[in-house]
Structures are given as C-alpha cells and as structure tokens.
PDB file of C-alpha atoms in Angstrom:
ATOM      1  CA  UNK A 720     109.052  49.092  68.748  1.00 56.00           C
ATOM      2  CA  UNK A 721     112.553  48.845  67.237  1.00 55.00           C
ATOM      3  CA  UNK A 722     111.782  45.310  66.032  1.00 53.00           C
ATOM      4  CA  UNK A 723     108.543  46.516  64.453  1.00 48.00           C
ATOM      5  CA  UNK A 724     110.358  49.300  62.574  1.00 46.00           C
ATOM      6  CA  UNK A 725     113.023  46.817  61.424  1.00 47.00           C
ATOM      7  CA  UNK A 726     110.373  44.361  60.174  1.00 45.00           C
ATOM      8  CA  UNK A 727     108.529  47.218  58.411  1.00 46.00           C
ATOM      9  CA  UNK A 728     111.692  48.497  56.695  1.00 45.00           C
ATOM     10  CA  UNK A 729     112.737  44.962  55.734  1.00 49.00           C
ATOM     11  CA  UNK A 730     109.294  44.404  54.216  1.00 49.00           C
ATOM     12  CA  UNK A 731     109.510  47.638  52.205  1.00 44.00           C
ATOM     13  CA  UNK A 732     112.995  46.709  50.969  1.00 45.00           C
ATOM     14  CA  UNK A 733     111.868  43.221  49.916  1.00 43.00           C
ATOM     15  CA  UNK A 734     108.768  44.625  48.193  1.00 41.00           C
ATOM     16  CA  UNK A 735     110.799  47.245  46.338  1.00 37.00           C
ATOM     17  CA  UNK A 736     113.225  44.518  45.182  1.00 40.00           C
ATOM     18  CA  UNK A 737     110.271  42.547  43.799  1.00 37.00           C
ATOM     19  CA  UNK A 738     109.026  45.665  41.979  1.00 37.00           C
ATOM     20  CA  UNK A 739     112.522  46.300  40.547  1.00 41.00           C
ATOM     21  CA  UNK A 740     112.745  42.651  39.438  1.00 44.00           C
ATOM     22  CA  UNK A 741     109.316  42.895  37.793  1.00 48.00           C
ATOM     23  CA  UNK A 742     110.346  46.116  36.057  1.00 64.00           C
ATOM     24  CA  UNK A 743     113.567  44.432  34.879  1.00 90.00           C
ATOM     25  CA  UNK A 744     111.546  41.512  33.514  1.00 91.00           C
ATOM     26  CA  UNK A 745     109.338  43.916  31.558  1.00 94.00           C
ATOM     27  CA  UNK A 746     112.398  45.780  30.239  1.00 96.00           C
ATOM     28  CA  UNK A 747     114.158  42.524  29.320  1.00 97.00           C
ATOM     29  CA  UNK A 748     111.089  41.248  27.458  1.00 97.00           C
ATOM     30  CA  UNK A 749     110.618  44.549  25.638  1.00 97.00           C
ATOM     31  CA  UNK A 750     114.246  44.462  24.438  1.00 98.00           C
ATOM     32  CA  UNK A 751     114.129  40.791  23.413  1.00 98.00           C
ATOM     33  CA  UNK A 752     110.722  40.273  21.862  1.00 98.00           C
ATOM     34  CA  UNK A 753     110.032  41.457  18.339  1.00 98.00           C
ATOM     35  CA  UNK A 754     110.600  40.844  14.659  1.00 99.00           C
ATOM     36  CA  UNK A 755     114.094  41.227  13.217  1.00 99.00           C
ATOM     37  CA  UNK A 756     115.402  41.344   9.655  1.00 99.00           C
ATOM     38  CA  UNK A 757     118.974  40.303   8.826  1.00 99.00           C
ATOM     39  CA  UNK A 758     120.946  43.282   7.492  1.00 98.00           C
ATOM     40  CA  UNK A 759     124.385  41.699   7.100  1.00 98.00           C
ATOM     41  CA  UNK A 760     126.457  38.730   8.153  1.00 96.00           C
ATOM     42  CA  UNK A 761     130.206  38.540   8.675  1.00 97.00           C
ATOM     43  CA  UNK A 762     132.003  35.245   8.483  1.00 93.00           C
ATOM     44  CA  UNK A 763     135.722  35.162   9.284  1.00 89.00           C
ATOM     45  CA  UNK A 764     135.716  38.981   9.060  1.00 92.00           C
ATOM     46  CA  UNK A 765     134.229  39.041   5.531  1.00 96.00           C
ATOM     47  CA  UNK A 766     130.956  40.956   5.281  1.00 98.00           C
ATOM     48  CA  UNK A 767     128.006  39.679   3.248  1.00 98.00           C
ATOM     49  CA  UNK A 768     124.889  41.736   2.486  1.00 98.00           C
ATOM     50  CA  UNK A 769     121.556  41.057   0.809  1.00 95.00           C
ATOM     51  CA  UNK A 770     121.018  39.181  -1.526  1.00 95.00           C
ATOM     52  CA  UNK A 771     123.978  37.004  -0.493  1.00 97.00           C
ATOM     53  CA  UNK A 772     122.360  36.613   2.929  1.00 98.00           C
ATOM     54  CA  UNK A 773     118.807  37.161   4.121  1.00 98.00           C
ATOM     55  CA  UNK A 774     116.766  36.202   7.132  1.00 98.00           C
ATOM     56  CA  UNK A 775     113.991  36.879   9.597  1.00 99.00           C
ATOM     57  CA  UNK A 776     113.932  36.185  13.336  1.00 99.00           C
ATOM     58  CA  UNK A 777     110.763  36.444  15.415  1.00 99.00           C
ATOM     59  CA  UNK A 778     110.764  36.162  19.208  1.00 99.00           C
ATOM     60  CA  UNK A 779     107.374  36.457  20.875  1.00 98.00           C
ATOM     61  CA  UNK A 780     105.675  34.976  23.932  1.00 97.00           C
ATOM     62  CA  UNK A 781     108.313  32.234  24.425  1.00 98.00           C
ATOM     63  CA  UNK A 782     108.119  31.170  20.756  1.00 99.00           C
ATOM     64  CA  UNK A 783     110.918  31.580  18.216  1.00 99.00           C
ATOM     65  CA  UNK A 784     111.009  31.415  14.419  1.00 99.00           C
ATOM     66  CA  UNK A 785     114.064  31.847  12.219  1.00 98.00           C
ATOM     67  CA  UNK A 786     114.676  31.797   8.470  1.00 98.00           C
ATOM     68  CA  UNK A 787     118.140  32.183   6.975  1.00 97.00           C
ATOM     69  CA  UNK A 788     119.288  32.141   3.369  1.00 97.00           C
ATOM     70  CA  UNK A 789     123.019  32.089   2.619  1.00 95.00           C
ATOM     71  CA  UNK A 790     124.296  32.337  -0.972  1.00 95.00           C
ATOM     72  CA  UNK A 791     127.918  33.392  -0.552  1.00 92.00           C
ATOM     73  CA  UNK A 792     129.499  30.644  -2.678  1.00 92.00           C
ATOM     74  CA  UNK A 793     128.656  30.286  -6.375  1.00 91.00           C
ATOM     75  CA  UNK A 794     126.305  27.352  -7.114  1.00 93.00           C
ATOM     76  CA  UNK A 795     125.849  26.754  -3.390  1.00 94.00           C
ATOM     77  CA  UNK A 796     122.976  27.746  -1.126  1.00 96.00           C
ATOM     78  CA  UNK A 797     122.067  27.114   2.498  1.00 95.00           C
ATOM     79  CA  UNK A 798     118.497  27.714   3.620  1.00 97.00           C
ATOM     80  CA  UNK A 799     117.218  27.302   7.177  1.00 97.00           C
ATOM     81  CA  UNK A 800     113.824  27.411   8.792  1.00 98.00           C
ATOM     82  CA  UNK A 801     113.449  26.693  12.477  1.00 98.00           C
ATOM     83  CA  UNK A 802     110.749  26.793  15.120  1.00 98.00           C
ATOM     84  CA  UNK A 803     111.684  26.856  18.751  1.00 98.00           C
ATOM     85  CA  UNK A 804     110.958  27.891  22.294  1.00 98.00           C
ATOM     86  CA  UNK A 805     112.731  30.222  24.671  1.00 98.00           C
ATOM     87  CA  UNK A 806     112.510  31.176  28.331  1.00 98.00           C
ATOM     88  CA  UNK A 807     113.860  34.345  29.896  1.00 98.00           C
ATOM     89  CA  UNK A 808     113.956  35.913  33.344  1.00 96.00           C
ATOM     90  CA  UNK A 809     116.182  38.410  35.156  1.00 96.00           C
ATOM     91  CA  UNK A 810     119.067  35.934  35.406  1.00 96.00           C
ATOM     92  CA  UNK A 811     118.898  33.496  32.519  1.00 97.00           C
ATOM     93  CA  UNK A 812     117.817  32.965  28.936  1.00 98.00           C
ATOM     94  CA  UNK A 813     117.574  29.665  27.141  1.00 98.00           C
ATOM     95  CA  UNK A 814     116.554  28.802  23.614  1.00 98.00           C
ATOM     96  CA  UNK A 815     116.132  25.579  21.681  1.00 97.00           C
ATOM     97  CA  UNK A 816     114.936  24.595  18.220  1.00 97.00           C
ATOM     98  CA  UNK A 817     112.517  21.651  18.300  1.00 96.00           C
ATOM     99  CA  UNK A 818     111.772  21.760  14.555  1.00 97.00           C
ATOM    100  CA  UNK A 819     114.744  22.567  12.309  1.00 97.00           C
ATOM    101  CA  UNK A 820     115.178  22.152   8.587  1.00 97.00           C
ATOM    102  CA  UNK A 821     118.425  22.959   6.791  1.00 96.00           C
ATOM    103  CA  UNK A 822     118.400  22.697   3.001  1.00 97.00           C
ATOM    104  CA  UNK A 823     121.809  22.459   1.303  1.00 95.00           C
ATOM    105  CA  UNK A 824     121.905  23.004  -2.449  1.00 96.00           C
ATOM    106  CA  UNK A 825     125.204  22.433  -4.250  1.00 96.00           C
ATOM    107  CA  UNK A 826     125.365  22.258  -8.064  1.00 94.00           C
ATOM    108  CA  UNK A 827     121.601  21.547  -8.107  1.00 91.00           C
ATOM    109  CA  UNK A 828     121.978  18.595  -5.697  1.00 96.00           C
ATOM    110  CA  UNK A 829     119.754  18.985  -2.638  1.00 96.00           C
ATOM    111  CA  UNK A 830     120.116  17.576   0.852  1.00 96.00           C
ATOM    112  CA  UNK A 831     117.917  18.214   3.882  1.00 96.00           C
ATOM    113  CA  UNK A 832     119.148  17.993   7.467  1.00 94.00           C
ATOM    114  CA  UNK A 833     116.581  17.962  10.245  1.00 95.00           C
ATOM    115  CA  UNK A 834     118.899  17.973  13.250  1.00 90.00           C
ATOM    116  CA  UNK A 835     118.797  20.995  15.514  1.00 89.00           C
ATOM    117  CA  UNK A 836     122.144  22.844  15.689  1.00 87.00           C
ATOM    118  CA  UNK A 837     122.324  21.754  19.345  1.00 85.00           C
ATOM    119  CA  UNK A 838     120.397  19.421  21.605  1.00 89.00           C
ATOM    120  CA  UNK A 839     117.950  20.793  24.155  1.00 94.00           C
ATOM    121  CA  UNK A 840     118.071  24.393  25.322  1.00 97.00           C
ATOM    122  CA  UNK A 841     121.228  26.530  25.072  1.00 97.00           C
ATOM    123  CA  UNK A 842     121.633  28.502  28.287  1.00 98.00           C
ATOM    124  CA  UNK A 843     122.711  32.140  28.570  1.00 98.00           C
ATOM    125  CA  UNK A 844     123.433  34.611  31.363  1.00 98.00           C
ATOM    126  CA  UNK A 845     121.402  37.836  31.290  1.00 98.00           C
ATOM    127  CA  UNK A 846     122.826  41.330  31.798  1.00 97.00           C
ATOM    128  CA  UNK A 847     120.692  44.450  31.523  1.00 96.00           C
ATOM    129  CA  UNK A 848     122.780  47.618  31.435  1.00 92.00           C
ATOM    130  CA  UNK A 849     122.277  51.099  29.984  1.00 91.00           C
ATOM    131  CA  UNK A 850     119.117  50.095  28.059  1.00 92.00           C
ATOM    132  CA  UNK A 851     120.986  47.211  26.429  1.00 97.00           C
ATOM    133  CA  UNK A 852     120.326  43.523  26.945  1.00 98.00           C
ATOM    134  CA  UNK A 853     123.372  41.246  26.724  1.00 98.00           C
ATOM    135  CA  UNK A 854     122.930  37.473  26.653  1.00 98.00           C
ATOM    136  CA  UNK A 855     126.125  35.408  26.940  1.00 99.00           C
ATOM    137  CA  UNK A 856     126.111  31.629  26.585  1.00 98.00           C
ATOM    138  CA  UNK A 857     127.437  29.577  29.469  1.00 97.00           C
ATOM    139  CA  UNK A 858     130.304  28.443  27.186  1.00 96.00           C
ATOM    140  CA  UNK A 859     131.087  32.084  26.333  1.00 97.00           C
ATOM    141  CA  UNK A 860     131.084  31.260  22.607  1.00 97.00           C
ATOM    142  CA  UNK A 861     127.759  32.894  21.702  1.00 98.00           C
ATOM    143  CA  UNK A 862     126.298  36.270  22.596  1.00 98.00           C
ATOM    144  CA  UNK A 863     123.311  38.444  21.760  1.00 99.00           C
ATOM    145  CA  UNK A 864     123.392  42.220  22.222  1.00 99.00           C
ATOM    146  CA  UNK A 865     119.997  43.876  21.913  1.00 99.00           C
ATOM    147  CA  UNK A 866     118.781  47.447  22.095  1.00 98.00           C
ATOM    148  CA  UNK A 867     115.643  49.162  20.792  1.00 97.00           C
ATOM    149  CA  UNK A 868     116.922  49.177  17.188  1.00 98.00           C
ATOM    150  CA  UNK A 869     118.957  46.025  16.675  1.00 98.00           C
ATOM    151  CA  UNK A 870     120.220  42.607  17.673  1.00 99.00           C
ATOM    152  CA  UNK A 871     123.848  41.622  17.125  1.00 99.00           C
ATOM    153  CA  UNK A 872     124.460  37.884  17.367  1.00 98.00           C
ATOM    154  CA  UNK A 873     128.038  36.616  17.649  1.00 98.00           C
ATOM    155  CA  UNK A 874     129.119  32.988  17.490  1.00 96.00           C
ATOM    156  CA  UNK A 875     132.832  32.271  17.848  1.00 95.00           C
ATOM    157  CA  UNK A 876     132.480  28.670  16.583  1.00 89.00           C
ATOM    158  CA  UNK A 877     129.595  28.495  14.106  1.00 85.00           C
ATOM    159  CA  UNK A 878     128.844  25.502  11.911  1.00 77.00           C
ATOM    160  CA  UNK A 879     130.923  22.502  11.014  1.00 78.00           C
ATOM    161  CA  UNK A 880     133.954  24.666  10.203  1.00 83.00           C
ATOM    162  CA  UNK A 881     133.746  26.518  13.561  1.00 86.00           C
ATOM    163  CA  UNK A 882     133.851  29.913  11.828  1.00 89.00           C
ATOM    164  CA  UNK A 883     133.425  33.181  13.707  1.00 94.00           C
ATOM    165  CA  UNK A 884     130.103  34.668  12.613  1.00 95.00           C
ATOM    166  CA  UNK A 885     128.439  37.977  13.432  1.00 98.00           C
ATOM    167  CA  UNK A 886     124.882  38.633  12.295  1.00 98.00           C
ATOM    168  CA  UNK A 887     123.459  42.148  12.483  1.00 98.00           C
ATOM    169  CA  UNK A 888     119.655  42.206  12.687  1.00 99.00           C
ATOM    170  CA  UNK A 889     117.467  45.311  12.406  1.00 99.00           C
ATOM    171  CA  UNK A 890     114.388  45.420  14.638  1.00 98.00           C
ATOM    172  CA  UNK A 891     111.254  45.739  12.509  1.00 97.00           C
ATOM    173  CA  UNK A 892     108.820  45.998  15.445  1.00 90.00           C
TER     174      UNK A 892
END
C-alpha cells in the first residue's frame, strides 16, 4: 500500500511538472512572439531616435524578420533586411538569419553584403521571472529582455567596431 501511494504521488508530481513546463512554454511564447517597432538605439552611450534609426522586428511561429535603417552619420546609411528562424523552449532559445542583406551607402556609393552577422544559430539561455523573459547568449555578450510592452536588446560587441549597442523596441502586437 505504501508503495502504491508513493507511485501515485510521484505520478502526480511528474504530471504537475509537465503542466508547469507547458504553462511556462505558453508564457515564454506569449512574451517573445509579436511585432516590434524600434523606438531608439544607443551606441557607445549615445542615443539615436527616429528618423536617425528605424526598424521592425517580427517573431512568429519560429520565423523571424528584421528591418533596420541607421542614418547617424551624414552622407552614410546602413539598411538591413533579414529573414531567419528561431527555436525556443523552457531552457534555450536560438536564432539564425538564413537570408541577410545589408546595404551600405556612403557618399552615394552602394555596397551590398549578404553574409549573416553570424553563422548558424546563436544560442541563448532562457529565464522567465516576474512576467519578464530574459534571453542571455552563451557568450554573455548579447541579451534580450522582454515583457508585455517592450523588448530591450543589448549587444556588448556589435558590428565590426565591437560597439556596445542597446536597441529599445516597442511591442505593436
């Protein structure tokens, strides 16, 4: 009888852990997925607002789309459009850009780069705490902090110059 009670209680505990994990997955997805609009961008602690910077990020059903437009230097523009994939669960998040186009315009000279900013999928650890989703890259250099209203992306070594960049995105839906 004692063994039967133990097996029953163990089964209930395991089932409740599965339910909690499923609920966490739903919460994680609801915090991650949506459409975001870039509000501002800081680079080396200097803040840039629209129209100097603009962008849209869409994350939905394991698909990702990003557009960025950066006009912070006179006669120079950087425009990005990327399509990618992501995967997320209770423990990990990974994202990669399989189709990436970066247009550099400097003094009316144009150059297009088609290389993704990194190869394959960038891996992140997942933390869900106090209705906030925090994704931290394995290297510790990149992070995403998401709540119901916003996404704050931080990269401590962004681009060729390895600048510290923070992008504040407003959730549109």
